Coordinates of C-alpha atoms in Angstrom, one line a residue:
X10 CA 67.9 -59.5 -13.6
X11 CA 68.1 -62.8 -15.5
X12 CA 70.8 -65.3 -15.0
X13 CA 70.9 -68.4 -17.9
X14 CA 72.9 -71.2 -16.9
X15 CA 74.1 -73.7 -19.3
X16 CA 76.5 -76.7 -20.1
X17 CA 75.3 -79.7 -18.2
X18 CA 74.4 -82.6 -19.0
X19 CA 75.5 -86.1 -18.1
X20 CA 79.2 -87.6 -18.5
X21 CA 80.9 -90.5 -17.3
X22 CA 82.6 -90.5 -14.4
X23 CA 86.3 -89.1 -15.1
X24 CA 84.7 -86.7 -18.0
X25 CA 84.7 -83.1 -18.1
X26 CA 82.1 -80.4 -18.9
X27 CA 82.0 -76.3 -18.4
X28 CA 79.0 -74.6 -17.4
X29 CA 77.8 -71.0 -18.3
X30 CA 76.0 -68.4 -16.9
X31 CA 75.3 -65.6 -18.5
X32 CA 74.2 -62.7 -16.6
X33 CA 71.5 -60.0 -17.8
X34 CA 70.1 -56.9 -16.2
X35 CA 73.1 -56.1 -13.4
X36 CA 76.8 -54.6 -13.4
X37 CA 78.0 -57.8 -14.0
X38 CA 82.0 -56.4 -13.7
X39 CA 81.7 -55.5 -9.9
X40 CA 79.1 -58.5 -9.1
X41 CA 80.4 -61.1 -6.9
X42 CA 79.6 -64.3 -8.8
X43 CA 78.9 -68.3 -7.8
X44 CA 77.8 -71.4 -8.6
X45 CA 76.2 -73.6 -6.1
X46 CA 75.0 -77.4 -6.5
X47 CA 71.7 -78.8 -5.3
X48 CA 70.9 -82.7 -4.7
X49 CA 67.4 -83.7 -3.9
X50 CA 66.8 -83.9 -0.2
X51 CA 70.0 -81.9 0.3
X52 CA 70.7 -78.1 1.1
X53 CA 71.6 -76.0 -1.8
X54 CA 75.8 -76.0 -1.5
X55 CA 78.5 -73.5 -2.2
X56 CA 80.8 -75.4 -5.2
X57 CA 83.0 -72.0 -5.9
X58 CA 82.5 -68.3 -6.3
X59 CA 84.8 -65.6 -7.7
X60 CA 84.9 -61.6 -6.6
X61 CA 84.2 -59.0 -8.7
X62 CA 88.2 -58.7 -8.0
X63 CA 88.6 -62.6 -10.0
X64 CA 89.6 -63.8 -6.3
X65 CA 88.2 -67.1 -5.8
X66 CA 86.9 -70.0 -3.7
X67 CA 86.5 -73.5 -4.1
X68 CA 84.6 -76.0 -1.7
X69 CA 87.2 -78.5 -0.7
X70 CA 85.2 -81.4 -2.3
X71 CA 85.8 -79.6 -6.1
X72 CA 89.5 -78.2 -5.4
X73 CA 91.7 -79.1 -8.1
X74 CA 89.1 -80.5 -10.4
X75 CA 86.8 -77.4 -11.2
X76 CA 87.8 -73.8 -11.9
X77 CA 86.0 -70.9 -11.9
X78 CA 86.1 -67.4 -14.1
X79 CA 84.3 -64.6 -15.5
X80 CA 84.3 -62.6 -18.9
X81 CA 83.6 -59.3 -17.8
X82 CA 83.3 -58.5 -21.9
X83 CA 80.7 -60.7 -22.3
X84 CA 79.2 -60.4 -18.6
X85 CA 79.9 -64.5 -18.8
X86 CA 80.5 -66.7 -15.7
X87 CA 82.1 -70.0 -15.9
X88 CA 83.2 -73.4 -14.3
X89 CA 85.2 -75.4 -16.0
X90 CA 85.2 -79.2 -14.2
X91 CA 87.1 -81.7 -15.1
X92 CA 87.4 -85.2 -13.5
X93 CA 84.0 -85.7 -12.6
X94 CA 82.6 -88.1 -10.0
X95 CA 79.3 -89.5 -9.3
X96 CA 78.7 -87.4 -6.6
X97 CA 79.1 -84.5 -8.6
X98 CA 75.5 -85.2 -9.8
X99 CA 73.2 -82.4 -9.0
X100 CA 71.3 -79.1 -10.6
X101 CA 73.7 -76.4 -10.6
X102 CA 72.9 -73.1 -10.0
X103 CA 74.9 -69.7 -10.8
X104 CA 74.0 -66.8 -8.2
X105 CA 75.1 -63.3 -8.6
X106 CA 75.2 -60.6 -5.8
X107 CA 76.7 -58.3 -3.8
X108 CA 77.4 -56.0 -6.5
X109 CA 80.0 -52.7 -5.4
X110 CA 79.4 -49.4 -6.6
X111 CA 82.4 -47.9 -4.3
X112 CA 84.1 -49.2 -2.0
X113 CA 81.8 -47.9 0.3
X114 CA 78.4 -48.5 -1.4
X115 CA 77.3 -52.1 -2.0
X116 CA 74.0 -53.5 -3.2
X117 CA 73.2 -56.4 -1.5
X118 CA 70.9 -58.3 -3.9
X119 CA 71.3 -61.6 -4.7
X120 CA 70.3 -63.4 -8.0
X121 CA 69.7 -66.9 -9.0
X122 CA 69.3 -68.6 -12.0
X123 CA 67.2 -72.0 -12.7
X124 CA 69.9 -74.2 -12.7
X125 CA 71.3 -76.9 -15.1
X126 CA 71.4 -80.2 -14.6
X127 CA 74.5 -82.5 -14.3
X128 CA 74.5 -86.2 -14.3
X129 CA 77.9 -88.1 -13.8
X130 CA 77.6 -91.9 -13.9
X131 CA 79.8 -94.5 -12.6

């Protein structure tokens, strides 16, 4: 399983940029998919994540500013954010797992890739 995240790099605060991941090596339609955000010094956080049903979930510091989705077609994860603050500096980091066979047969193996970095200055 590979997972390639791309899209970041650094913006001024109020600027806007969309990450990628794009997932190889897994059924990426019934995957559950997220992105998380890692600061040095600081645990590895949950920024939003979207079933393999398209329901998401934001972390209330992102809500309204970032949107998540998925391109089944091109087994494709993104997150669009938008109004971007210094504190919104960190690697991010697209994970991938549970995947659902059934509805009664899950994998629970989860992926990560190596992150891409996003630097919002002030």
């Amino acid at each position: 399983v590979q997972l390639q995240a791309s899209g970041g790099g650094s913006v001024q605060s109020g600027g806007s940029l969309r990450l990628s991941c794009a997932a190889f090596g897994i059924l990426f339609s019934v995957t559950d998919m997220a992105w998380y955000r890692q600061t040095p010094g600081k645990q590895r956080e949950l920024v939003a994540s979207i079933t393999r049903s398209s329901i998401t979930n934001y972390a209330e510091s992102v809500k309204g500013r970032v949107t998540i989705s998925r391109d089944n077609a091109n087994n494709t994860m993104y997150l669009q954010m938008n109004s971007l603050k210094p504190l919104d500096t960190a690697v991010y980091y697209c994970n991938a797992g549970p995947t659902c066979f059934s509805d009664y047969f899950c994998d629970h193996s989860t992926y990560w890739g190596l992150g891409t970095l996003v630097t919002v200055s002030s």
